[in-house]
Each structure stands twice: as structure tokens, then as C-alpha cells.
Amino acid sequence: MARPTTKVDLENASYEKYQLLMQTLDAIPEEAKTAPFTFDISKQKESALEKR
């Protein structure tokens, strides 16, 4: 898909991409959507910069 060059093309492209995003999100199982998500940094690996 080429980049939009007019306002109407941009609006149409953004609408299509939004619909694609919504379809993708709807495809995620309900268990995955409601699963707890923690940001526990103590379990993350060290980055290459932190090892220096």
C-alpha cells in the first residue's frame, strides 16, 4: 500500500489500519486479555550495557 498523499487517502488508510488493529485484538483469547501482567524487573535479564 502506497503512502497516502491526500487528506481523504490518509483518513481511509487510518480507518483501514484501525480496523485491522481491532480485528487483531479481537482475535486474542479472553484469557490472555484478562491475564495479570507484572512489571517485575527483578526477573529480567541484564542488558549488554549493564554488564559493562
PDB file of N, CA and C in Angstrom:
ATOM      1  N   MET A   1       0.836  -1.173   0.000  1.00  0.00           N
ATOM      2  CA  MET A   1       0.000   0.000   0.000  1.00  0.00           C
ATOM      3  C   MET A   1       0.884   1.241   0.000  1.00  0.00           C
ATOM      4  N   ALA A   2       0.640   2.134  -0.932  1.00  0.00           N
ATOM      5  CA  ALA A   2       1.416   3.358  -1.033  1.00  0.00           C
ATOM      6  C   ALA A   2       1.015   4.331   0.073  1.00  0.00           C
ATOM      7  N   ARG A   3       1.900   5.242   0.380  1.00  0.00           N
ATOM      8  CA  ARG A   3       1.602   6.243   1.404  1.00  0.00           C
ATOM      9  C   ARG A   3       0.509   7.177   0.918  1.00  0.00           C
ATOM     10  N   PRO A   4      -0.394   7.559   1.792  1.00  0.00           N
ATOM     11  CA  PRO A   4      -1.467   8.488   1.409  1.00  0.00           C
ATOM     12  C   PRO A   4      -0.893   9.856   1.040  1.00  0.00           C
ATOM     13  N   THR A   5      -1.466  10.459   0.010  1.00  0.00           N
ATOM     14  CA  THR A   5      -0.977  11.768  -0.432  1.00  0.00           C
ATOM     15  C   THR A   5      -2.027  12.857  -0.265  1.00  0.00           C
ATOM     16  N   THR A   6      -3.255  12.477   0.032  1.00  0.00           N
ATOM     17  CA  THR A   6      -4.308  13.459   0.262  1.00  0.00           C
ATOM     18  C   THR A   6      -4.954  13.186   1.612  1.00  0.00           C
ATOM     19  N   LYS A   7      -5.706  14.159   2.087  1.00  0.00           N
ATOM     20  CA  LYS A   7      -6.385  14.005   3.367  1.00  0.00           C
ATOM     21  C   LYS A   7      -7.351  12.819   3.334  1.00  0.00           C
ATOM     22  N   VAL A   8      -8.090  12.685   2.252  1.00  0.00           N
ATOM     23  CA  VAL A   8      -9.056  11.587   2.136  1.00  0.00           C
ATOM     24  C   VAL A   8      -8.337  10.241   2.143  1.00  0.00           C
ATOM     25  N   ASP A   9      -7.229  10.155   1.422  1.00  0.00           N
ATOM     26  CA  ASP A   9      -6.450   8.910   1.409  1.00  0.00           C
ATOM     27  C   ASP A   9      -5.921   8.588   2.805  1.00  0.00           C
ATOM     28  N   LEU A  10      -5.465   9.614   3.517  1.00  0.00           N
ATOM     29  CA  LEU A  10      -4.956   9.412   4.870  1.00  0.00           C
ATOM     30  C   LEU A  10      -6.061   8.940   5.803  1.00  0.00           C
ATOM     31  N   GLU A  11      -7.232   9.528   5.706  1.00  0.00           N
ATOM     32  CA  GLU A  11      -8.360   9.111   6.539  1.00  0.00           C
ATOM     33  C   GLU A  11      -8.761   7.667   6.235  1.00  0.00           C
ATOM     34  N   ASN A  12      -8.797   7.319   4.966  1.00  0.00           N
ATOM     35  CA  ASN A  12      -9.155   5.950   4.580  1.00  0.00           C
ATOM     36  C   ASN A  12      -8.112   4.949   5.066  1.00  0.00           C
ATOM     37  N   ALA A  13      -6.845   5.291   4.906  1.00  0.00           N
ATOM     38  CA  ALA A  13      -5.779   4.395   5.330  1.00  0.00           C
ATOM     39  C   ALA A  13      -5.793   4.214   6.846  1.00  0.00           C
ATOM     40  N   SER A  14      -6.019   5.301   7.580  1.00  0.00           N
ATOM     41  CA  SER A  14      -6.042   5.194   9.032  1.00  0.00           C
ATOM     42  C   SER A  14      -7.239   4.372   9.497  1.00  0.00           C
ATOM     43  N   TYR A  15      -8.365   4.510   8.837  1.00  0.00           N
ATOM     44  CA  TYR A  15      -9.545   3.713   9.169  1.00  0.00           C
ATOM     45  C   TYR A  15      -9.271   2.227   8.927  1.00  0.00           C
ATOM     46  N   GLU A  16      -8.658   1.909   7.787  1.00  0.00           N
ATOM     47  CA  GLU A  16      -8.350   0.515   7.466  1.00  0.00           C
ATOM     48  C   GLU A  16      -7.363  -0.079   8.476  1.00  0.00           C
ATOM     49  N   LYS A  17      -6.345   0.679   8.844  1.00  0.00           N
ATOM     50  CA  LYS A  17      -5.358   0.194   9.813  1.00  0.00           C
ATOM     51  C   LYS A  17      -5.999   0.022  11.195  1.00  0.00           C
ATOM     52  N   TYR A  18      -6.911   0.915  11.554  1.00  0.00           N
ATOM     53  CA  TYR A  18      -7.604   0.802  12.829  1.00  0.00           C
ATOM     54  C   TYR A  18      -8.467  -0.456  12.852  1.00  0.00           C
ATOM     55  N   GLN A  19      -9.163  -0.724  11.752  1.00  0.00           N
ATOM     56  CA  GLN A  19      -9.985  -1.930  11.668  1.00  0.00           C
ATOM     57  C   GLN A  19      -9.122  -3.182  11.776  1.00  0.00           C
ATOM     58  N   LEU A  20      -7.963  -3.176  11.159  1.00  0.00           N
ATOM     59  CA  LEU A  20      -7.033  -4.295  11.245  1.00  0.00           C
ATOM     60  C   LEU A  20      -6.557  -4.486  12.688  1.00  0.00           C
ATOM     61  N   LEU A  21      -6.268  -3.394  13.370  1.00  0.00           N
ATOM     62  CA  LEU A  21      -5.863  -3.459  14.767  1.00  0.00           C
ATOM     63  C   LEU A  21      -6.974  -4.057  15.620  1.00  0.00           C
ATOM     64  N   MET A  22      -8.199  -3.620  15.415  1.00  0.00           N
ATOM     65  CA  MET A  22      -9.328  -4.140  16.185  1.00  0.00           C
ATOM     66  C   MET A  22      -9.553  -5.628  15.917  1.00  0.00           C
ATOM     67  N   GLN A  23      -9.400  -6.064  14.674  1.00  0.00           N
ATOM     68  CA  GLN A  23      -9.534  -7.487  14.351  1.00  0.00           C
ATOM     69  C   GLN A  23      -8.449  -8.299  15.046  1.00  0.00           C
ATOM     70  N   THR A  24      -7.237  -7.758  15.074  1.00  0.00           N
ATOM     71  CA  THR A  24      -6.133  -8.443  15.730  1.00  0.00           C
ATOM     72  C   THR A  24      -6.385  -8.568  17.228  1.00  0.00           C
ATOM     73  N   LEU A  25      -6.858  -7.492  17.838  1.00  0.00           N
ATOM     74  CA  LEU A  25      -7.154  -7.528  19.269  1.00  0.00           C
ATOM     75  C   LEU A  25      -8.314  -8.456  19.583  1.00  0.00           C
ATOM     76  N   ASP A  26      -9.305  -8.492  18.727  1.00  0.00           N
ATOM     77  CA  ASP A  26     -10.443  -9.391  18.935  1.00  0.00           C
ATOM     78  C   ASP A  26     -10.036 -10.856  18.806  1.00  0.00           C
ATOM     79  N   ALA A  27      -8.963 -11.129  18.086  1.00  0.00           N
ATOM     80  CA  ALA A  27      -8.501 -12.499  17.892  1.00  0.00           C
ATOM     81  C   ALA A  27      -7.761 -13.040  19.118  1.00  0.00           C
ATOM     82  N   ILE A  28      -7.372 -12.164  20.024  1.00  0.00           N
ATOM     83  CA  ILE A  28      -6.675 -12.603  21.234  1.00  0.00           C
ATOM     84  C   ILE A  28      -7.685 -13.289  22.154  1.00  0.00           C
ATOM     85  N   PRO A  29      -7.349 -14.461  22.664  1.00  0.00           N
ATOM     86  CA  PRO A  29      -8.270 -15.158  23.567  1.00  0.00           C
ATOM     87  C   PRO A  29      -8.568 -14.326  24.820  1.00  0.00           C
ATOM     88  N   GLU A  30      -9.759 -14.483  25.352  1.00  0.00           N
ATOM     89  CA  GLU A  30     -10.181 -13.708  26.519  1.00  0.00           C
ATOM     90  C   GLU A  30      -9.266 -13.954  27.722  1.00  0.00           C
ATOM     91  N   GLU A  31      -8.763 -15.183  27.868  1.00  0.00           N
ATOM     92  CA  GLU A  31      -7.860 -15.487  28.988  1.00  0.00           C
ATOM     93  C   GLU A  31      -6.582 -14.654  28.907  1.00  0.00           C
ATOM     94  N   ALA A  32      -6.092 -14.468  27.696  1.00  0.00           N
ATOM     95  CA  ALA A  32      -4.870 -13.679  27.518  1.00  0.00           C
ATOM     96  C   ALA A  32      -5.131 -12.199  27.764  1.00  0.00           C
ATOM     97  N   LYS A  33      -6.324 -11.743  27.416  1.00  0.00           N
ATOM     98  CA  LYS A  33      -6.660 -10.326  27.627  1.00  0.00           C
ATOM     99  C   LYS A  33      -6.778  -9.985  29.101  1.00  0.00           C
ATOM    100  N   THR A  34      -7.263 -10.931  29.896  1.00  0.00           N
ATOM    101  CA  THR A  34      -7.508 -10.655  31.314  1.00  0.00           C
ATOM    102  C   THR A  34      -6.428 -11.202  32.235  1.00  0.00           C
ATOM    103  N   ALA A  35      -5.403 -11.809  31.678  1.00  0.00           N
ATOM    104  CA  ALA A  35      -4.326 -12.357  32.499  1.00  0.00           C
ATOM    105  C   ALA A  35      -3.549 -11.229  33.170  1.00  0.00           C
ATOM    106  N   PRO A  36      -3.122 -11.439  34.413  1.00  0.00           N
ATOM    107  CA  PRO A  36      -2.337 -10.404  35.088  1.00  0.00           C
ATOM    108  C   PRO A  36      -0.987 -10.228  34.408  1.00  0.00           C
ATOM    109  N   PHE A  37      -0.536  -9.009  34.372  1.00  0.00           N
ATOM    110  CA  PHE A  37       0.739  -8.688  33.744  1.00  0.00           C
ATOM    111  C   PHE A  37       1.540  -7.865  34.727  1.00  0.00           C
ATOM    112  N   THR A  38       2.698  -8.380  35.130  1.00  0.00           N
ATOM    113  CA  THR A  38       3.516  -7.668  36.101  1.00  0.00           C
ATOM    114  C   THR A  38       4.752  -7.088  35.424  1.00  0.00           C
ATOM    115  N   PHE A  39       5.214  -6.025  35.995  1.00  0.00           N
ATOM    116  CA  PHE A  39       6.430  -5.375  35.507  1.00  0.00           C
ATOM    117  C   PHE A  39       7.555  -5.596  36.508  1.00  0.00           C
ATOM    118  N   ASP A  40       7.729  -6.848  36.922  1.00  0.00           N
ATOM    119  CA  ASP A  40       8.741  -7.195  37.901  1.00  0.00           C
ATOM    120  C   ASP A  40      10.112  -7.172  37.228  1.00  0.00           C
ATOM    121  N   ILE A  41      10.886  -6.146  37.510  1.00  0.00           N
ATOM    122  CA  ILE A  41      12.186  -6.006  36.845  1.00  0.00           C
ATOM    123  C   ILE A  41      13.260  -6.867  37.490  1.00  0.00           C
ATOM    124  N   SER A  42      12.980  -7.428  38.667  1.00  0.00           N
ATOM    125  CA  SER A  42      13.999  -8.250  39.321  1.00  0.00           C
ATOM    126  C   SER A  42      14.233  -9.554  38.564  1.00  0.00           C
ATOM    127  N   LYS A  43      13.277  -9.987  37.743  1.00  0.00           N
ATOM    128  CA  LYS A  43      13.411 -11.225  36.999  1.00  0.00           C
ATOM    129  C   LYS A  43      13.940 -11.020  35.584  1.00  0.00           C
ATOM    130  N   GLN A  44      14.114  -9.779  35.179  1.00  0.00           N
ATOM    131  CA  GLN A  44      14.594  -9.504  33.828  1.00  0.00           C
ATOM    132  C   GLN A  44      16.096  -9.727  33.750  1.00  0.00           C
ATOM    133  N   LYS A  45      16.530 -10.096  32.573  1.00  0.00           N
ATOM    134  CA  LYS A  45      17.961 -10.296  32.349  1.00  0.00           C
ATOM    135  C   LYS A  45      18.662  -8.946  32.262  1.00  0.00           C
ATOM    136  N   GLU A  46      19.918  -8.937  32.566  1.00  0.00           N
ATOM    137  CA  GLU A  46      20.706  -7.723  32.428  1.00  0.00           C
ATOM    138  C   GLU A  46      20.953  -7.445  30.949  1.00  0.00           C
ATOM    139  N   SER A  47      20.920  -6.187  30.602  1.00  0.00           N
ATOM    140  CA  SER A  47      21.220  -5.818  29.230  1.00  0.00           C
ATOM    141  C   SER A  47      22.724  -5.823  29.015  1.00  0.00           C
ATOM    142  N   ALA A  48      23.132  -5.761  27.788  1.00  0.00           N
ATOM    143  CA  ALA A  48      24.563  -5.763  27.463  1.00  0.00           C
ATOM    144  C   ALA A  48      25.271  -4.542  28.051  1.00  0.00           C
ATOM    145  N   LEU A  49      24.557  -3.408  28.113  1.00  0.00           N
ATOM    146  CA  LEU A  49      25.170  -2.204  28.661  1.00  0.00           C
ATOM    147  C   LEU A  49      25.349  -2.298  30.170  1.00  0.00           C
ATOM    148  N   GLU A  50      24.418  -2.971  30.847  1.00  0.00           N
ATOM    149  CA  GLU A  50      24.522  -3.090  32.305  1.00  0.00           C
ATOM    150  C   GLU A  50      25.656  -4.027  32.715  1.00  0.00           C
ATOM    151  N   LYS A  51      26.043  -4.927  31.823  1.00  0.00           N
ATOM    152  CA  LYS A  51      27.117  -5.887  32.151  1.00  0.00           C
ATOM    153  C   LYS A  51      28.485  -5.255  32.078  1.00  0.00           C
ATOM    154  N   ARG A  52      28.605  -4.107  31.469  1.00  0.00           N
ATOM    155  CA  ARG A  52      29.913  -3.468  31.291  1.00  0.00           C
ATOM    156  C   ARG A  52      30.428  -2.889  32.577  1.00  0.00           C
TER     157      ARG A  52
END
